[in-house]
mmCIF file of C-alpha atoms in Angstrom:
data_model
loop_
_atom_site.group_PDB
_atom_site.id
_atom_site.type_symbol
_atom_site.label_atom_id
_atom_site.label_comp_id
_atom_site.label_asym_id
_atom_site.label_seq_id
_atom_site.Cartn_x
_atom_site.Cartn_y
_atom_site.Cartn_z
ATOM 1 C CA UNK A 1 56.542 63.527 172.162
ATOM 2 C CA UNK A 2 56.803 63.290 175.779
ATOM 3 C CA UNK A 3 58.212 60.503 177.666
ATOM 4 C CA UNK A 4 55.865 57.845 178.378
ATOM 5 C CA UNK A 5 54.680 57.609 182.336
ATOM 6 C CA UNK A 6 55.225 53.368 182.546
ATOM 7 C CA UNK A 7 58.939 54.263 181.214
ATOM 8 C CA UNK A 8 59.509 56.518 183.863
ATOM 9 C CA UNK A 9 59.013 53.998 185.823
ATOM 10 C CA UNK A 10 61.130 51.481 184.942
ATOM 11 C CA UNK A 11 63.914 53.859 185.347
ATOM 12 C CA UNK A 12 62.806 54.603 189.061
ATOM 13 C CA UNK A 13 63.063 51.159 190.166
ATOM 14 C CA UNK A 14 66.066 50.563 188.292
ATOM 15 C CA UNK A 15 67.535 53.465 190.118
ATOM 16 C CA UNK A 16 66.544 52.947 193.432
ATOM 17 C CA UNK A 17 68.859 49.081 192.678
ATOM 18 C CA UNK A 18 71.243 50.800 190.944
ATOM 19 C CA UNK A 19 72.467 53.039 194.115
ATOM 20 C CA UNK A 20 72.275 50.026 196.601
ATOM 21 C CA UNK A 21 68.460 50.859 197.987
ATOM 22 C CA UNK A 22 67.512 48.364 199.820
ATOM 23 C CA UNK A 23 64.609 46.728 197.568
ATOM 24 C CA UNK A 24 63.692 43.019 197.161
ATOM 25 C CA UNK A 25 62.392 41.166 194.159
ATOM 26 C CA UNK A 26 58.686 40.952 195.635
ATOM 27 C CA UNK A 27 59.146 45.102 196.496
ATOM 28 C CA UNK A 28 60.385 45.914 192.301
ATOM 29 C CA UNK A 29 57.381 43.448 192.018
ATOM 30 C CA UNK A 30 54.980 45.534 193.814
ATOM 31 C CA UNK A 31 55.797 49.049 192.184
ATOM 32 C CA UNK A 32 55.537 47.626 189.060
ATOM 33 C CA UNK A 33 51.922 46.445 189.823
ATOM 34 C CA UNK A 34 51.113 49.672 191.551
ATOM 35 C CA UNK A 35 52.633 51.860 188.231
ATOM 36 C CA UNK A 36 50.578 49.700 186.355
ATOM 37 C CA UNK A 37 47.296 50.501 187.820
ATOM 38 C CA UNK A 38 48.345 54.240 187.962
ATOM 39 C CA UNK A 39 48.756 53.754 184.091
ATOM 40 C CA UNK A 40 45.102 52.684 183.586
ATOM 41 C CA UNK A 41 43.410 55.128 186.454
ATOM 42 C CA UNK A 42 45.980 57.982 184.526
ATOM 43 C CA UNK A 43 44.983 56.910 180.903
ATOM 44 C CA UNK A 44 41.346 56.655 181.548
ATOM 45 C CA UNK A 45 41.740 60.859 182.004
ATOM 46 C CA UNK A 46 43.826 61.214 178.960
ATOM 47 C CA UNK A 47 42.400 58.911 176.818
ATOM 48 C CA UNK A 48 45.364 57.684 175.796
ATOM 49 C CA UNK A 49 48.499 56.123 177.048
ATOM 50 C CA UNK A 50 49.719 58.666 179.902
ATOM 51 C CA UNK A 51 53.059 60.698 179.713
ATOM 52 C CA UNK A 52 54.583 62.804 181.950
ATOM 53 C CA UNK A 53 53.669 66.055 180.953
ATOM 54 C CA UNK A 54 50.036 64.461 181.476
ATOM 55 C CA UNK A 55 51.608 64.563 185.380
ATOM 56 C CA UNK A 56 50.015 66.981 186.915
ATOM 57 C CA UNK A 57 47.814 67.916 190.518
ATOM 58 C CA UNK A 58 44.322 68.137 188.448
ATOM 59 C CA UNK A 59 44.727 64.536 186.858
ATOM 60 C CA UNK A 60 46.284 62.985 189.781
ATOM 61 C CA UNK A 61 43.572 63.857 191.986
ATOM 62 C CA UNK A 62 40.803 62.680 189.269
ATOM 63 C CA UNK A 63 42.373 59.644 189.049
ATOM 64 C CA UNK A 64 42.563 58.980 192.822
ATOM 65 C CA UNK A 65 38.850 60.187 193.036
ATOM 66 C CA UNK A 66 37.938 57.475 190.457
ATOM 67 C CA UNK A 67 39.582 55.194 192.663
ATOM 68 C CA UNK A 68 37.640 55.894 195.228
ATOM 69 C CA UNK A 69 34.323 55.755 192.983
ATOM 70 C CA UNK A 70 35.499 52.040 192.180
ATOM 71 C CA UNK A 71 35.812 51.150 195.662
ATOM 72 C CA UNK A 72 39.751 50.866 195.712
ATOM 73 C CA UNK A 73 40.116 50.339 199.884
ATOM 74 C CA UNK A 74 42.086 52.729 201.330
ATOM 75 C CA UNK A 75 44.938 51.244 202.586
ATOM 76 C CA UNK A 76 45.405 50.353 198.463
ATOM 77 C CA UNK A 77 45.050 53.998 197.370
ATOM 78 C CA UNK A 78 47.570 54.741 200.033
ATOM 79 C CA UNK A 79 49.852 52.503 198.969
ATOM 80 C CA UNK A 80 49.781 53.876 195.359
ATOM 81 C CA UNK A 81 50.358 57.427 196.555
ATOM 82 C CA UNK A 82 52.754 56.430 198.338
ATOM 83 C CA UNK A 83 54.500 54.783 195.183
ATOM 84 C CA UNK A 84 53.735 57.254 192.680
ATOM 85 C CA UNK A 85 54.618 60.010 195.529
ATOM 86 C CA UNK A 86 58.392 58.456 195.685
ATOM 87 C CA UNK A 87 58.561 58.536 191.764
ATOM 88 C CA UNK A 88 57.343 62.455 191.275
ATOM 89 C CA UNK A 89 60.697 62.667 193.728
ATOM 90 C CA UNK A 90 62.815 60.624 191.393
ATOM 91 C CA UNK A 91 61.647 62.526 188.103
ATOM 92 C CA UNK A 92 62.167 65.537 189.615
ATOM 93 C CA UNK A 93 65.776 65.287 191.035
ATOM 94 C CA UNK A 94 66.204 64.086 187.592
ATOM 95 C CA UNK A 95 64.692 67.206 185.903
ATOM 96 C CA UNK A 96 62.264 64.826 183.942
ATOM 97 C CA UNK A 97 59.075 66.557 185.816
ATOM 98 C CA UNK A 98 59.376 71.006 186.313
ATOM 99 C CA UNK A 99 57.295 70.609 189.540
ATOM 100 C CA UNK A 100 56.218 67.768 192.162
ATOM 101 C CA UNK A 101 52.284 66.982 191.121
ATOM 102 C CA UNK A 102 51.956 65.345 194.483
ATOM 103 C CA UNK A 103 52.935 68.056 196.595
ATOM 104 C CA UNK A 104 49.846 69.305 197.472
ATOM 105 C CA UNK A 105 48.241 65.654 197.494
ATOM 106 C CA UNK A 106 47.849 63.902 200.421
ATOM 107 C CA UNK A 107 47.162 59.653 201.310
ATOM 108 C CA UNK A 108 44.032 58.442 202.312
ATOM 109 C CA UNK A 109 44.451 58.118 206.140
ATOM 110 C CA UNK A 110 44.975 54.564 207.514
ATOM 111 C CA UNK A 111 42.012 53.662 209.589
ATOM 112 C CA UNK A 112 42.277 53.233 213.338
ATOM 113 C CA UNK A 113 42.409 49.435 213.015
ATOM 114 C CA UNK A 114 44.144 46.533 214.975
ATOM 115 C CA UNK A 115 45.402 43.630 213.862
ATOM 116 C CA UNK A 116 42.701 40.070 213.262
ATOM 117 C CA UNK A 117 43.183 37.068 214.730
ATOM 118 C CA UNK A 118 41.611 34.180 214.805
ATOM 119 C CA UNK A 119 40.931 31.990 217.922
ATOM 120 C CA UNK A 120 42.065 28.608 218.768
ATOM 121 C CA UNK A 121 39.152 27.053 217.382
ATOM 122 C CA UNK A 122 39.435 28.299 214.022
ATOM 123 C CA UNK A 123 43.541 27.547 214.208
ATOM 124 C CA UNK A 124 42.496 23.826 215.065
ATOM 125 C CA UNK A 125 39.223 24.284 212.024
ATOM 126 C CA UNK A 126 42.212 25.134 209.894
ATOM 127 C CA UNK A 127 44.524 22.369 210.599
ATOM 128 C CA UNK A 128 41.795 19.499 210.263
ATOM 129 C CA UNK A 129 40.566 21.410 207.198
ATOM 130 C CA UNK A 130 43.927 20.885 206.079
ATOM 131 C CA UNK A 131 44.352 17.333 206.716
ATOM 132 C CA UNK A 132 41.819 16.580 204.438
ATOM 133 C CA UNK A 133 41.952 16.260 200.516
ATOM 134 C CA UNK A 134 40.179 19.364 198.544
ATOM 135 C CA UNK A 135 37.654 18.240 196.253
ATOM 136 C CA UNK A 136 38.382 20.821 193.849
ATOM 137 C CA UNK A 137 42.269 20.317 194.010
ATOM 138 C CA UNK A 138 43.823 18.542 191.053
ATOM 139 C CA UNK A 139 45.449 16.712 192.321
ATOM 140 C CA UNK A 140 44.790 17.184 196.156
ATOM 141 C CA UNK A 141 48.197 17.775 198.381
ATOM 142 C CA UNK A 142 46.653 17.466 202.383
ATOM 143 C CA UNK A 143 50.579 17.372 203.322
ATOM 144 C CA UNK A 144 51.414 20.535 201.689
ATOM 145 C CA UNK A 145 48.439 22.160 202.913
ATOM 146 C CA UNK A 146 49.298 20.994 206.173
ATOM 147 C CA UNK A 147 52.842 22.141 206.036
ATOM 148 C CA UNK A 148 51.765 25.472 204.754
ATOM 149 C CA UNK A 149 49.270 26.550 207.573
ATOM 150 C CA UNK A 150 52.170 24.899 210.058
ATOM 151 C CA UNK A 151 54.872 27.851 208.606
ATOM 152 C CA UNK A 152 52.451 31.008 208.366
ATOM 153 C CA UNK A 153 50.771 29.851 211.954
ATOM 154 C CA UNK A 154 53.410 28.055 213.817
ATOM 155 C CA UNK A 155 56.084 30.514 212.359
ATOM 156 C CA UNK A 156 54.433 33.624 211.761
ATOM 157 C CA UNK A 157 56.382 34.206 207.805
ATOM 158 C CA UNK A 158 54.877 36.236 205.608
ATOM 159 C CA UNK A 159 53.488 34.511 202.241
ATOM 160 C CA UNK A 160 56.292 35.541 200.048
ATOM 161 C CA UNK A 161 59.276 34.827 202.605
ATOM 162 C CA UNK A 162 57.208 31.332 202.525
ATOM 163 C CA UNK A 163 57.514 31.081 199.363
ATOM 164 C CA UNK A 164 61.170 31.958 199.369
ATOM 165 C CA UNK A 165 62.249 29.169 201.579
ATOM 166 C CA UNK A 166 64.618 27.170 200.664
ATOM 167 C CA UNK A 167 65.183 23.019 201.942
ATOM 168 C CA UNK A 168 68.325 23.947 203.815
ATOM 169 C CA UNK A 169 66.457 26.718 205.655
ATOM 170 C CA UNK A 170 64.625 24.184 207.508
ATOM 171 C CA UNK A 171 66.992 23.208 209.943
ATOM 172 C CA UNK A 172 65.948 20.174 212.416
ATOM 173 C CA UNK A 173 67.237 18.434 215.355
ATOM 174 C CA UNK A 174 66.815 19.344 219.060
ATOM 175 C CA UNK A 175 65.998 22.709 218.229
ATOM 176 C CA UNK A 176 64.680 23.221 215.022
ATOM 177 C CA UNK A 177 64.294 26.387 213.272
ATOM 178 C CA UNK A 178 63.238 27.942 209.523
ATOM 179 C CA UNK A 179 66.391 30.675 208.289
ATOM 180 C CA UNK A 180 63.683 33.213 206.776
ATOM 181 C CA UNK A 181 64.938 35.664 204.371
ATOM 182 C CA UNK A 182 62.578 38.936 205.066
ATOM 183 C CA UNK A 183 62.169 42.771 203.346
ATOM 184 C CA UNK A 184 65.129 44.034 202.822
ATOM 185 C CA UNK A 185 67.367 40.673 202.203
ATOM 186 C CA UNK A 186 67.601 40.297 206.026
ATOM 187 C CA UNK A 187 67.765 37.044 207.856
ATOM 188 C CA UNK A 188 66.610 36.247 210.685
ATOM 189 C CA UNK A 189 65.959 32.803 212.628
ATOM 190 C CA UNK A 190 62.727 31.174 213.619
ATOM 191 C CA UNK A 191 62.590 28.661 215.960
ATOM 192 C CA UNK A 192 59.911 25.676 215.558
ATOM 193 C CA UNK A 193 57.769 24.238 218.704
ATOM 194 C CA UNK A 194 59.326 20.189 218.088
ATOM 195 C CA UNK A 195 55.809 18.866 217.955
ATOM 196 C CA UNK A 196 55.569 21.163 214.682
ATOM 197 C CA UNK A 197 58.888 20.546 213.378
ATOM 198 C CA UNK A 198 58.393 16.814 213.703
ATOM 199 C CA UNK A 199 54.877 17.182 211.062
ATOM 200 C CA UNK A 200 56.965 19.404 209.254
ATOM 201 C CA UNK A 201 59.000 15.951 209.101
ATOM 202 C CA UNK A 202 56.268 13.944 207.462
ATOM 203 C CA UNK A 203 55.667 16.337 204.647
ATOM 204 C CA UNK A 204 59.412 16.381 203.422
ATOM 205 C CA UNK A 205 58.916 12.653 201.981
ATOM 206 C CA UNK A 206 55.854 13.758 199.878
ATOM 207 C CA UNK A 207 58.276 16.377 198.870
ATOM 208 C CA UNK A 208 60.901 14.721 197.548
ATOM 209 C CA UNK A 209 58.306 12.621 195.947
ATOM 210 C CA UNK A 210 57.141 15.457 193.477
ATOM 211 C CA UNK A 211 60.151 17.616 193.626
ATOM 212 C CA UNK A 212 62.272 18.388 190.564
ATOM 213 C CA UNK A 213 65.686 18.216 193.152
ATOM 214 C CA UNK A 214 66.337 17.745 196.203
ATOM 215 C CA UNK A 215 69.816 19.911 196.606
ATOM 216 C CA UNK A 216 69.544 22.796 199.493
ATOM 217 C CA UNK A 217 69.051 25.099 197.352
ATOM 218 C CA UNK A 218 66.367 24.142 195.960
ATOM 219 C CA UNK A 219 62.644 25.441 197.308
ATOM 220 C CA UNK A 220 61.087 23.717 200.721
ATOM 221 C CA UNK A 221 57.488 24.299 199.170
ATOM 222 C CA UNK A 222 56.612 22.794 196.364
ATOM 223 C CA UNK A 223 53.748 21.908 194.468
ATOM 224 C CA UNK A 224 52.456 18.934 192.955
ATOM 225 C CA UNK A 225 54.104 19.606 189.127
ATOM 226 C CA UNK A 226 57.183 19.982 191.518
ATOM 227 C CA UNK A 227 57.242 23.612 190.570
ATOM 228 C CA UNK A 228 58.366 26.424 193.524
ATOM 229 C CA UNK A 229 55.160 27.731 195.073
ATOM 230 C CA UNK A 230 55.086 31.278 194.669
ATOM 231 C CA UNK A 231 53.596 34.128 197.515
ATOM 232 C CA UNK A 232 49.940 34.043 195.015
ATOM 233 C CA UNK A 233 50.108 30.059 195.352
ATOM 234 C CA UNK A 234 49.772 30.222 198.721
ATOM 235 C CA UNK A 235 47.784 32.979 199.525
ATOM 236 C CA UNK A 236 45.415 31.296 196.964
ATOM 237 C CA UNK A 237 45.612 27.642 198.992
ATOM 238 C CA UNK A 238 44.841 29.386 202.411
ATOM 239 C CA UNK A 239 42.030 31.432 200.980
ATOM 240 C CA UNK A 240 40.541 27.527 200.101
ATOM 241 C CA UNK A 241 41.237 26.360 203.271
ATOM 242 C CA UNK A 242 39.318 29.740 205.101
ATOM 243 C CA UNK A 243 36.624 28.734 202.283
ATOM 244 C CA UNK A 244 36.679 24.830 203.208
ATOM 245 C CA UNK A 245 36.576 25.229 206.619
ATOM 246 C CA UNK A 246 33.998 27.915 207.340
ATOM 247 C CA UNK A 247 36.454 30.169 208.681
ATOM 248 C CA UNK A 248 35.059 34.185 207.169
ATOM 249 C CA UNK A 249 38.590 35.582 205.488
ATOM 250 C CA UNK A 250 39.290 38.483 207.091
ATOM 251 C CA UNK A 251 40.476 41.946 205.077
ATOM 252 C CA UNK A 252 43.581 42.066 203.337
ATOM 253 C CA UNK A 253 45.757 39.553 202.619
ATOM 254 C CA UNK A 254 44.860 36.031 203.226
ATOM 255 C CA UNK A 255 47.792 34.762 204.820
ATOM 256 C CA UNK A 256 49.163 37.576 206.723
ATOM 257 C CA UNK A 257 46.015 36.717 209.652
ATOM 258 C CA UNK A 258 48.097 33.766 210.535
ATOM 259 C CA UNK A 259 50.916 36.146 210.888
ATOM 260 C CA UNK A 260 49.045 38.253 213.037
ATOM 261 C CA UNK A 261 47.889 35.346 215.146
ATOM 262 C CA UNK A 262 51.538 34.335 215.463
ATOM 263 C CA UNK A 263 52.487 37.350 216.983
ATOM 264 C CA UNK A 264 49.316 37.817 219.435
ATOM 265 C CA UNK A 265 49.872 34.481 220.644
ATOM 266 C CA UNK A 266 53.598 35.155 221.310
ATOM 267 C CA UNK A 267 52.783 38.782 223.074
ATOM 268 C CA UNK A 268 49.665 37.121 225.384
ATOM 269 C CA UNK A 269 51.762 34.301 226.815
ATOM 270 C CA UNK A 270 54.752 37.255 227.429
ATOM 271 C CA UNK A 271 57.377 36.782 225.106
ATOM 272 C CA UNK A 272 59.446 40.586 225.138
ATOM 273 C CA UNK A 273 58.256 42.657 222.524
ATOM 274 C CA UNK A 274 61.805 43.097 221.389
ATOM 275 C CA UNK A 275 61.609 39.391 220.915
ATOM 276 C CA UNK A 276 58.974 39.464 218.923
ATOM 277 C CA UNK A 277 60.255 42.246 216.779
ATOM 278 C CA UNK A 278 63.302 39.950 216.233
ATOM 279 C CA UNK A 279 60.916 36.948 215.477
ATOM 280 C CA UNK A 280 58.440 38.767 212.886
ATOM 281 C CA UNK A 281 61.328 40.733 210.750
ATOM 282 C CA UNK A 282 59.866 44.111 211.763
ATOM 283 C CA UNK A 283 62.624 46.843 210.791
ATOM 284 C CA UNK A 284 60.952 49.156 213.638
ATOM 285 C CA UNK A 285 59.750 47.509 217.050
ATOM 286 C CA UNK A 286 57.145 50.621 216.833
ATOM 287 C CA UNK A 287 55.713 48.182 214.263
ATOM 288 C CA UNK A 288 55.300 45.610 216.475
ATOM 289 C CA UNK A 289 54.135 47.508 219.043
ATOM 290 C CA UNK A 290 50.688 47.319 217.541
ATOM 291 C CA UNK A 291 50.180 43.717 218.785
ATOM 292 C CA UNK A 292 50.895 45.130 222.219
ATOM 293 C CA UNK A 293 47.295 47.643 221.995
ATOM 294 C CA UNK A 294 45.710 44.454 220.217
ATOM 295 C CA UNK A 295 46.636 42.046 223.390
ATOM 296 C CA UNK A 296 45.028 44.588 225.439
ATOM 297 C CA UNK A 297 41.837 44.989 223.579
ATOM 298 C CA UNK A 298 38.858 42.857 222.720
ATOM 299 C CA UNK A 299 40.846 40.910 220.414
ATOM 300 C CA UNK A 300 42.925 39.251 223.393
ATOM 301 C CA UNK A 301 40.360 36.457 223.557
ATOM 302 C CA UNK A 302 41.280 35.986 220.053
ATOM 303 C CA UNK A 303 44.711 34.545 220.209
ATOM 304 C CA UNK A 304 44.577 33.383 224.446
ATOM 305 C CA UNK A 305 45.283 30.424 225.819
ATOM 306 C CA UNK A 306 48.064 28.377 223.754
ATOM 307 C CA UNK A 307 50.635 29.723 221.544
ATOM 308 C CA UNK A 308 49.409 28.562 218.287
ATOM 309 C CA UNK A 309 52.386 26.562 217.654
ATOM 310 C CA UNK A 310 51.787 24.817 220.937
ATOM 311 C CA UNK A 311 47.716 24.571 219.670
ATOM 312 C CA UNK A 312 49.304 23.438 215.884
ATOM 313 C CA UNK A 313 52.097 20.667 217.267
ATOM 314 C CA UNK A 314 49.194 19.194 219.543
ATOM 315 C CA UNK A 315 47.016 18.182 216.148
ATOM 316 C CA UNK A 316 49.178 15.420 214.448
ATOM 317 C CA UNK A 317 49.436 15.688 210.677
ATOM 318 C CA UNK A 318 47.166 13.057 208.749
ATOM 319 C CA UNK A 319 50.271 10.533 207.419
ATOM 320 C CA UNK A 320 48.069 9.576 204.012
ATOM 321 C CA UNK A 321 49.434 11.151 201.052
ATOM 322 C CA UNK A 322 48.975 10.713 197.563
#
């Protein structure tokens, strides 16, 4: 019997650790998700569960045109090529697969699209939206709310480096600052506007309230059961607050447009795009340098004016808790 596809790999991404690749816990995290939606595109051709012999051009390429029948957005169906692209290489360095099946495949092309922001008023929409108690949340947590939109806006993290902060990475005084632990296990420091550093300060009682611990190694976000928020926690809390306060969510991830309005802000009022290489946790500045194009295009109106941490530390956080 041949070796079963989902097996494979396991042994891929235990490989790429194994020789010191430079691969996170939410990157293993993301192959695995990707392998597993190649095993159910892959075993609706076979009709059974896929192996590798069932690896091959022809079934490859009907199960990326079903993706594309379900709708699968591009940029996902060039993610998974890209994934199952790097473990054809794997299996056949390894002499697991006789020929590369994605040789003659290529990825859907990216489309020729900048980066979404979202203007001032929807930043300040945000904030008050998040001041308030969700009548759906059980129970409601306005601080945490608060202190989310405050990182991912007035910080410009990604959800999962969010996620992975821990108390003693939120560093205050005169100039405060969040240690942020991006792709790659690379750390880099952010510094915090002091008017959002100082409602950063009023969410740490609430906090300690419902945390398990308070020791520095334990997680700045929490949620109300005291438990670590995780990178789906919080890009399912900002999708409410987009939903609460009538602000349309824009494509891809939910949390990553605060990112994005981070980084416009900090390119329109002139910060060095070095700088803001440095301040994001981009490995190439080239990546950056999209925000550069999206400054000079239609979407500068988007994120003018304030910095949004200067917008974020001018709306004081509501001091109620429950």
């Amino acid at each position: 019997m041949s070796e079963l596809f989902i097996d494979a790999g396991r042994d891929w991404i235990a490989e790429r650790r194994a020789v010191g690749r430079t691969i996170g816990t939410e990157t293993a995290k993301a192959y695995r998700a990707d392998l597993a939606s190649w095993q159910r595109y892959l075993e609706a051709q076979t009709s059974s569960a896929p192996t590798l012999s069932d690896l091959t051009a022809q079934v490859v390429k009907a199960a990326l045109a079903e993706m594309n029948n379900a709708g699968l957005a591009p940029a996902s169906r060039r993610r998974l090529v890209t994934t199952l692209r790097g473990l054809c290489r794997y299996l056949v360095l390894e002499s697991r697969l006789p020929a590369d099946p994605m040789a003659s495949i290529e990825a859907p092309r990216a489309p020729a699209r900048l980066p979404v922001a979202f203007t001032d008023g929807q930043i300040s929409d945000l904030l008050a939206t998040a001041q308030t108690e969700d009548p759906l949340a059980r129970p409601a947590a306005p601080l945490l709310d608060v202190a989310i939109a405050l990182i991912l806006a007035a910080g410009g993290l990604r959800a999962s480096e969010a996620a992975g902060l821990k108390l003693s990475d939120y560093r205050r005084g005169e100039e405060p600052s969040l240690r942020v632990v991006g792709k790659g296990r690379k750390a880099r420091v952010v510094p915090l506007d002091p008017g959002v550093a100082e409602q950063l300060d009023v969410y740490l009682p609430w906090r300690a309230e419902h945390a398990a611990t308070g020791s520095d190694t334990a997680p700045l976000l929490v949620r109300p059961d005291g438990r670590a928020l995780t990178r789906d926690t919080i890009s399912y809390r900002v999708n409410r607050l987009y939903a609460r306060a009538g602000i349309p969510k824009p494509d891809g991830e939910a949390a990553h447009a605060l990112r994005h309005t981070y980084a416009l802000s900090m390119v329109d009022v002139g910060v060095p795009i070095s700088e803001v290489q440095q301040l994001l946790g981009h490995e190439s500045i080239a990546t950056t340098g999209i925000y550069l194009k999206a400054s000079a295009s239609h979407l500068r109106t988007a994120a003018t004016a304030p910095s949004a941490a200067r917008l974020l530390a001018s709306k004081p956080a509501n001091p109620h808790h429950e």
